[in-house]
Amino acid sequence: MIEIISAKYLVSMAAPPLFDGAMVIENGEIIDTGPESQMLDRYPDALHEDYANQAILPGFINAHVHLDMGLHTNYPQDPVRSMVAQPHFVEWLLGCIEYKKNTSSERLREAVEQGIAACIESGITCVGDMGNYGGIVQSLEQVGLRGVVFPEVLSYDSSVARDLFETALAIVEKYLEYDSERISVGLGPYSPYTLSRNILRILSQYSRTSRIPLMMQVAESFSEMEFFYDSTGDIATLLFPNIGWGENLPPQFRKTPVQHLDEIGFLEASPILVGCVHVTPQDLDRIERSKSKIIWCPRSNSYLRQGVTPIKLIRQKGIPLALATDGLSSTNTLSLWDEMRFAHQQSKEHGFGLTAQDLLEMVTIRAAEILMLGNEIGSLVPGKKADYIVVDLVGHEKEVPLYDHLIQKTRGYHVRKVVVEGQSLKQVN
């Protein structure tokens, strides 16, 4: 069956927005795009669905999220309270570890399902999920959401790390055997300070051999910088003793976290690095040379008082960059509309020079490329999967650039339709 989906604007993210544009879909794949009148003439027998006051965009890609953390929501909803209730990073991390240790699989499933529903509601069609819930693939498959799953590996204790590593590999092997075109798999070593250099080397080698992506949270806090310089600070004095790693403090590295990862060969796998708040120009040179990628979660960084990621310098280096929400333990929504608005404001305050189009690219085509899905999704062009959303153009005036209007005015409830590979996941009449 051939369908023509038309709208006031077709925002393909591969060309300027097309007024009265349309795309043609067959068997869940885009086969043609162009002016609505031209598509109707070219495919006279196709079913036609028109959205006269809406825009069609690629489905959004939340490239870094922790769906299983959805019930660990300590983020204050009240803005005044949020100013006084922000946690210290290591204390927050200890709370996350405690939550995962004490939360049943049933409760994790509930958190994941709620997170998936929230993603779909705001127009997300693909996630890069980093976590420990073993049923994540089934949860994604059940509703039809696309995803790249990164089983998390976290422990400095060598024997525990080995067990977690073997468990993670077993999960990866299971996922690789899972017959799903929508779900792919990577590995999620939590951070450079929660795994030994030997485990990190093995993970990097496995990633290169198996051709699967690695995702790691790196250089997020100043505590991490202290730890890698001289094995002091809150990670050494608070985190390690509280989780039973007090006897496993490494020697003084006298390095940055990125330098450490580069020198042990971890960056040879071109990993996806989340955070990169505290990085030097030399660190960014290492990231650029290794063809590693960066994911930026500005609301999470702000909540945890981590600092501001040097976005202008990252872009000057030409390092691939995507925007994501992180998990509900450090942000208040999983909406990329909210994330883009926050990022846009931060860009103005810090002179990053980001346009609304840049930000939309970071949650569509750039995010797809970073998750190794650039040939399948991220833009609305022939040959790609029909992953798209339809959004209301609330009070759009022609003198306001469309990209700016979309970012500033769109909320989750303005998303009328969410489609993955031709299958509707949300429809509001």
Coordinates of C-alpha atoms in Angstrom, one line a residue:
M1 CA 0.0 0.0 0.0
I2 CA 1.3 3.4 -1.0
E3 CA 0.5 6.5 1.2
I4 CA 1.0 10.2 0.6
I5 CA 1.5 12.2 3.8
S6 CA 1.3 15.9 3.2
A7 CA 1.4 19.0 5.4
K8 CA 1.8 22.8 5.4
Y9 CA 5.5 22.1 5.8
L10 CA 7.7 19.1 5.1
V11 CA 10.7 19.6 7.4
S12 CA 13.1 16.9 6.0
M13 CA 16.3 18.1 7.8
A14 CA 18.0 17.3 4.5
A15 CA 16.8 20.4 2.7
P16 CA 15.0 23.7 3.5
P17 CA 11.4 23.2 4.8
L18 CA 9.1 22.6 1.9
F19 CA 5.8 24.5 1.9
D20 CA 2.9 22.3 0.9
G21 CA 5.2 19.4 0.9
A22 CA 4.6 15.7 0.9
M23 CA 6.3 12.3 1.3
V24 CA 5.3 9.0 -0.2
I25 CA 5.6 5.8 2.0
E26 CA 5.4 2.2 1.0
N27 CA 5.9 -0.7 3.4
G28 CA 7.3 1.5 6.1
E29 CA 9.9 3.2 3.9
I30 CA 10.0 6.7 2.3
I31 CA 10.0 6.2 -1.5
D32 CA 9.6 9.8 -2.7
T33 CA 9.3 13.4 -1.5
G34 CA 8.3 16.7 -3.1
P35 CA 5.5 19.2 -3.5
E36 CA 2.1 17.8 -2.6
S37 CA 0.6 18.5 -6.0
Q38 CA 3.5 16.7 -7.7
M39 CA 3.2 13.6 -5.5
L40 CA -0.6 13.4 -6.0
D41 CA 0.0 13.5 -9.8
R42 CA 2.8 10.9 -9.6
Y43 CA 0.9 8.5 -7.4
P44 CA -2.8 8.9 -8.3
D45 CA -3.9 5.7 -6.6
A46 CA -2.2 6.3 -3.2
L47 CA -4.0 6.9 0.0
H48 CA -3.7 10.5 0.9
E49 CA -3.5 12.0 4.5
D50 CA -3.2 15.7 4.7
Y51 CA -2.2 17.9 7.6
A52 CA -3.0 21.4 6.4
N53 CA -2.0 23.3 9.5
Q54 CA 0.8 21.1 10.7
A55 CA 4.5 20.3 9.9
I56 CA 6.0 16.9 9.3
L57 CA 9.5 16.3 10.9
P58 CA 11.7 13.3 11.3
G59 CA 11.0 11.4 14.5
F60 CA 13.2 12.7 17.3
I61 CA 16.1 10.6 18.6
N62 CA 16.9 10.8 22.3
A63 CA 20.5 9.5 22.0
H64 CA 21.2 9.2 25.7
V65 CA 18.6 8.3 28.3
H66 CA 18.3 6.0 31.4
L67 CA 14.8 4.6 31.1
D68 CA 15.2 2.4 34.1
M69 CA 15.8 5.4 36.3
G70 CA 12.3 6.7 35.8
L71 CA 11.1 6.0 39.3
H72 CA 14.2 7.6 40.9
T73 CA 12.7 11.1 40.3
N74 CA 14.2 13.4 42.9
Y75 CA 14.2 16.3 40.5
P76 CA 12.2 19.1 42.2
Q77 CA 9.3 20.3 40.1
D78 CA 9.1 23.6 42.0
P79 CA 11.6 26.1 40.5
V80 CA 12.3 27.8 43.9
R81 CA 12.9 24.4 45.6
S82 CA 15.2 23.4 42.7
M83 CA 17.5 26.2 43.6
V84 CA 18.2 24.9 47.1
A85 CA 17.7 21.1 46.5
Q86 CA 20.3 20.4 43.9
P87 CA 22.4 17.5 45.1
H88 CA 26.2 17.1 45.2
F89 CA 27.2 14.9 42.2
V90 CA 28.7 12.0 44.2
E91 CA 25.8 12.0 46.6
W92 CA 23.4 11.9 43.7
L93 CA 25.4 9.0 42.1
L94 CA 25.3 7.1 45.3
G95 CA 21.6 7.5 45.4
C96 CA 21.4 6.2 41.8
I97 CA 23.5 3.1 42.7
E98 CA 21.3 2.5 45.8
Y99 CA 18.1 2.8 43.7
K100 CA 19.4 0.2 41.1
K101 CA 20.5 -2.2 43.9
N102 CA 17.2 -2.1 45.7
T103 CA 14.7 -1.8 42.9
S104 CA 13.0 -5.0 41.7
S105 CA 12.8 -6.0 38.1
E106 CA 9.1 -5.4 38.1
R107 CA 9.6 -1.8 39.3
L108 CA 12.3 -1.3 36.7
R109 CA 9.9 -2.6 34.0
E110 CA 7.3 -0.1 35.2
A111 CA 9.9 2.7 35.0
V112 CA 11.0 1.7 31.5
E113 CA 7.4 1.5 30.3
Q114 CA 6.5 4.9 31.7
G115 CA 9.7 6.4 30.1
I116 CA 8.8 4.9 26.8
A117 CA 5.3 6.4 27.0
A118 CA 6.7 9.8 27.8
C119 CA 9.2 9.6 24.9
I120 CA 6.4 8.8 22.4
E121 CA 4.1 11.5 23.8
S122 CA 6.7 14.2 22.9
G123 CA 7.6 12.9 19.5
I124 CA 10.6 10.6 20.2
T125 CA 10.8 7.6 17.9
C126 CA 14.3 6.3 18.8
V127 CA 16.2 6.1 22.1
G128 CA 19.8 5.3 23.0
D129 CA 19.1 3.7 26.4
M130 CA 21.8 3.0 28.9
G131 CA 20.8 0.8 31.8
N132 CA 20.5 -2.6 33.5
Y133 CA 16.9 -3.7 32.9
G134 CA 17.1 -7.0 31.2
G135 CA 13.7 -6.8 29.5
I136 CA 14.4 -3.5 27.7
V137 CA 14.2 -5.0 24.2
Q138 CA 10.9 -6.6 24.8
S139 CA 9.5 -3.3 26.3
L140 CA 10.6 -1.4 23.2
E141 CA 9.4 -4.0 20.8
Q142 CA 6.0 -4.2 22.5
V143 CA 5.2 -0.6 21.6
G144 CA 7.2 -0.4 18.4
L145 CA 9.8 2.2 19.5
R146 CA 13.2 2.1 17.8
G147 CA 16.3 1.9 20.0
V148 CA 19.9 1.2 20.6
V149 CA 20.4 -0.6 23.9
F150 CA 23.6 -0.1 25.9
P151 CA 23.8 -2.6 28.8
E152 CA 25.6 -0.8 31.6
V153 CA 28.8 -2.1 33.1
L154 CA 29.9 -0.5 36.5
S155 CA 32.3 -1.8 39.1
Y156 CA 35.9 -1.0 40.0
D157 CA 36.2 -4.3 41.9
S158 CA 37.9 -6.6 39.4
S159 CA 35.9 -9.8 40.3
V160 CA 32.6 -8.0 40.3
A161 CA 33.5 -6.1 37.1
R162 CA 34.3 -9.4 35.4
D163 CA 30.9 -10.8 36.3
L164 CA 29.2 -7.7 35.1
F165 CA 31.2 -7.7 31.9
E166 CA 30.3 -11.3 31.3
T167 CA 26.7 -10.6 32.0
A168 CA 26.7 -7.6 29.7
L169 CA 28.3 -9.7 26.9
A170 CA 25.7 -12.4 27.4
I171 CA 23.0 -9.7 27.1
V172 CA 24.7 -8.3 23.9
E173 CA 24.9 -11.8 22.4
K174 CA 21.2 -12.3 23.2
Y175 CA 20.2 -9.0 21.6
L176 CA 22.3 -9.7 18.5
E177 CA 20.4 -13.0 18.1
Y178 CA 17.1 -11.2 18.7
D179 CA 15.2 -10.9 15.4
S180 CA 14.5 -7.2 15.4
E181 CA 15.1 -4.6 12.7
R182 CA 14.3 -1.8 15.1
I183 CA 16.5 -2.7 18.0
S184 CA 20.3 -2.7 17.9
V185 CA 22.8 -3.1 20.7
G186 CA 26.0 -1.5 22.1
L187 CA 27.8 -1.6 25.5
G188 CA 27.6 1.0 28.3
P189 CA 30.7 1.2 30.5
Y190 CA 29.4 3.7 33.0
S191 CA 32.4 6.0 33.4
P192 CA 36.2 5.8 33.4
Y193 CA 36.4 5.9 37.2
T194 CA 34.0 2.9 37.7
L195 CA 36.0 0.4 35.7
S196 CA 39.6 -0.8 35.7
R197 CA 41.9 0.0 32.8
N198 CA 42.0 -3.7 31.9
I199 CA 38.2 -4.0 31.7
L200 CA 38.1 -0.8 29.6
R201 CA 40.7 -2.2 27.2
I202 CA 38.7 -5.4 26.8
L203 CA 35.4 -3.5 26.2
S204 CA 37.1 -1.3 23.6
Q205 CA 38.6 -4.4 21.8
Y206 CA 35.2 -6.2 21.9
S207 CA 33.5 -3.1 20.4
R208 CA 35.9 -2.9 17.5
T209 CA 35.8 -6.6 16.8
S210 CA 32.0 -6.9 17.1
R211 CA 31.4 -3.5 15.4
I212 CA 29.0 -2.4 18.1
P213 CA 29.0 1.1 19.6
L214 CA 30.3 2.0 23.1
M215 CA 28.7 4.8 25.2
M216 CA 30.3 6.2 28.3
Q217 CA 29.8 9.2 30.6
V218 CA 33.1 11.1 30.7
A219 CA 34.4 14.3 32.3
E220 CA 31.1 15.2 33.8
S221 CA 32.2 16.6 37.1
F222 CA 35.1 18.3 38.7
S223 CA 35.3 15.4 41.2
E224 CA 36.2 13.2 38.2
M225 CA 39.0 15.6 37.3
E226 CA 40.4 15.5 40.8
F227 CA 40.2 11.7 40.9
F228 CA 42.2 11.2 37.7
Y229 CA 44.8 13.7 38.7
D230 CA 45.8 12.5 42.2
S231 CA 43.2 9.9 43.4
T232 CA 41.6 12.4 45.8
G233 CA 38.3 14.2 46.0
D234 CA 34.8 13.0 46.6
I235 CA 35.0 10.0 44.3
A236 CA 38.0 8.7 46.3
T237 CA 36.7 9.7 49.8
L238 CA 32.9 9.3 49.4
L239 CA 32.0 7.1 46.4
F240 CA 34.6 4.3 46.7
P241 CA 34.2 3.6 50.5
N242 CA 30.4 3.7 50.4
I243 CA 30.1 1.0 47.7
G244 CA 32.9 -1.2 49.0
W245 CA 35.7 -0.2 46.7
G246 CA 37.8 1.5 49.4
E247 CA 40.7 -0.9 48.9
N248 CA 40.7 -0.4 45.1
L249 CA 41.9 3.2 44.7
P250 CA 44.1 3.5 41.6
P251 CA 47.5 5.2 41.7
Q252 CA 47.7 8.9 40.9
F253 CA 47.2 9.2 37.1
R254 CA 48.2 12.9 36.7
K255 CA 46.0 12.9 33.7
T256 CA 42.6 14.0 32.6
P257 CA 39.9 11.4 32.2
V258 CA 40.0 11.7 28.4
Q259 CA 43.8 11.5 28.4
H260 CA 43.6 8.3 30.5
L261 CA 41.1 6.7 28.1
D262 CA 43.2 7.7 25.1
E263 CA 46.4 6.3 26.5
I264 CA 44.9 2.9 27.4
G265 CA 43.4 2.5 23.9
F266 CA 39.8 3.0 24.8
L267 CA 39.2 5.8 22.3
E268 CA 40.4 3.5 19.5
A269 CA 36.8 2.2 19.4
S270 CA 35.5 5.8 18.6
P271 CA 33.1 5.7 21.5
I272 CA 30.1 7.9 22.2
L273 CA 31.1 10.2 25.1
V274 CA 28.3 11.7 27.2
G275 CA 29.1 14.9 29.1
C276 CA 32.5 16.2 28.3
V277 CA 31.9 19.2 30.6
H278 CA 35.4 19.4 32.0
V279 CA 37.6 18.9 29.0
T280 CA 40.8 20.7 27.8
P281 CA 41.5 21.7 24.2
Q282 CA 44.0 18.8 24.1
D283 CA 41.3 16.4 25.3
L284 CA 39.1 17.6 22.4
D285 CA 42.0 17.0 20.0
R286 CA 42.2 13.4 21.2
I287 CA 38.4 13.0 20.8
E288 CA 38.5 14.4 17.3
R289 CA 41.5 12.3 16.2
S290 CA 39.8 9.1 17.5
K291 CA 36.6 10.0 15.7
S292 CA 34.7 9.7 19.0
K293 CA 31.4 11.5 19.4
I294 CA 29.8 13.7 22.1
I295 CA 26.3 13.8 23.5
W296 CA 25.3 17.0 25.4
C297 CA 22.6 16.9 28.2
P298 CA 22.5 20.6 29.3
R299 CA 19.6 20.4 31.7
S300 CA 21.1 17.4 33.5
N301 CA 24.5 19.2 33.7
S302 CA 22.8 22.3 35.2
Y303 CA 20.8 20.3 37.7
L304 CA 23.9 18.5 39.0
R305 CA 25.9 21.8 39.0
Q306 CA 28.5 20.2 36.8
G307 CA 29.3 23.2 34.7
V308 CA 28.8 24.1 31.1
T309 CA 30.0 22.0 28.2
P310 CA 32.3 23.9 25.9
I311 CA 30.0 23.6 22.9
K312 CA 31.6 26.3 20.8
L313 CA 35.0 24.7 21.0
I314 CA 33.6 21.2 20.3
R315 CA 31.9 22.5 17.2
Q316 CA 35.0 24.3 16.1
K317 CA 36.9 21.0 16.3
G318 CA 34.3 19.3 14.1
I319 CA 33.4 16.7 16.6
P320 CA 30.0 15.0 16.0
L321 CA 27.5 16.4 18.6
A322 CA 24.0 15.3 19.6
L323 CA 21.5 16.6 22.2
A324 CA 19.8 14.3 24.7
T325 CA 17.8 14.5 27.9
D326 CA 19.7 12.0 30.2
G327 CA 17.4 10.3 32.7
L328 CA 14.7 11.4 35.1
S329 CA 17.0 11.2 38.1
S330 CA 18.7 14.4 36.8
T331 CA 16.1 16.2 34.7
N332 CA 12.4 16.8 34.9
T333 CA 11.1 15.6 31.5
L334 CA 12.2 13.3 28.7
S335 CA 11.1 15.9 26.1
L336 CA 13.6 17.0 23.6
W337 CA 11.5 20.1 22.9
D338 CA 12.3 21.2 26.5
E339 CA 16.0 20.2 26.1
M340 CA 16.3 22.3 22.9
R341 CA 14.7 25.4 24.5
F342 CA 17.1 25.1 27.4
A343 CA 20.1 24.5 25.1
H344 CA 19.0 27.5 23.0
Q345 CA 19.0 29.8 26.0
Q346 CA 22.3 28.4 27.2
S347 CA 23.8 29.1 23.8
K348 CA 22.7 32.7 24.0
E349 CA 24.1 33.1 27.5
H350 CA 27.5 31.5 26.6
G351 CA 28.0 32.5 23.0
F352 CA 27.8 29.1 21.5
G353 CA 26.3 30.4 18.3
L354 CA 23.7 27.6 17.9
T355 CA 20.8 28.2 15.7
A356 CA 17.4 26.6 16.0
Q357 CA 18.2 24.5 12.9
D358 CA 21.5 23.3 14.6
L359 CA 19.5 22.1 17.6
L360 CA 16.9 20.3 15.5
E361 CA 19.7 18.6 13.6
M362 CA 21.2 17.5 17.0
V363 CA 18.0 15.5 17.8
T364 CA 17.5 14.1 14.3
I365 CA 20.2 13.6 11.7
R366 CA 23.2 14.1 14.0
A367 CA 21.8 11.9 16.7
A368 CA 21.1 9.2 14.1
E369 CA 24.7 9.3 12.8
I370 CA 26.1 9.1 16.3
L371 CA 24.0 6.0 17.0
M372 CA 25.2 4.4 13.7
L373 CA 21.7 4.7 12.3
G374 CA 22.3 7.6 9.8
N375 CA 21.5 5.4 6.8
E376 CA 18.1 4.5 8.2
I377 CA 16.6 7.4 10.1
G378 CA 17.2 11.1 11.0
S379 CA 15.9 12.8 7.9
L380 CA 12.9 12.4 5.6
V381 CA 14.5 11.3 2.3
P382 CA 13.8 8.4 -0.1
G383 CA 15.4 5.2 1.1
K384 CA 15.1 5.9 4.8
K385 CA 12.6 4.4 7.2
A386 CA 9.3 6.3 7.7
D387 CA 10.0 7.5 11.2
Y388 CA 8.2 10.8 11.5
I389 CA 6.1 13.1 13.6
V390 CA 3.4 15.6 12.8
V391 CA 3.2 18.7 15.0
D392 CA 0.7 21.6 15.2
L393 CA 2.0 25.0 14.1
V394 CA 0.6 27.0 17.0
G395 CA 0.2 30.6 15.8
H396 CA 3.0 30.5 13.4
E397 CA 3.6 33.8 11.6
K398 CA 5.4 33.7 8.2
E399 CA 7.9 36.3 9.3
V400 CA 9.1 34.0 12.1
P401 CA 11.6 31.4 10.8
L402 CA 10.0 28.0 11.0
Y403 CA 12.8 26.3 13.0
D404 CA 12.7 29.0 15.6
H405 CA 8.9 28.8 15.9
L406 CA 9.1 25.0 16.3
I407 CA 11.6 25.1 19.2
Q408 CA 10.1 28.0 21.1
K409 CA 6.4 27.1 20.7
T410 CA 6.1 23.3 20.5
R411 CA 5.2 21.2 23.5
G412 CA 4.6 17.5 23.7
Y413 CA 0.8 18.0 23.5
H414 CA 1.3 19.7 20.1
V415 CA 2.6 16.4 18.6
R416 CA -0.4 15.0 16.7
K417 CA 1.1 11.9 15.3
V418 CA 4.2 9.7 16.0
V419 CA 5.2 7.0 13.4
V420 CA 8.0 4.4 13.4
E421 CA 8.5 2.6 10.1
G422 CA 5.0 3.4 9.0
Q423 CA 3.4 2.2 12.3
S424 CA 1.5 4.8 14.2
L425 CA 2.5 5.0 17.9
K426 CA 0.4 8.1 18.7
Q427 CA -2.5 9.6 16.9
V428 CA -4.5 12.7 18.1
N429 CA -7.5 13.6 15.9

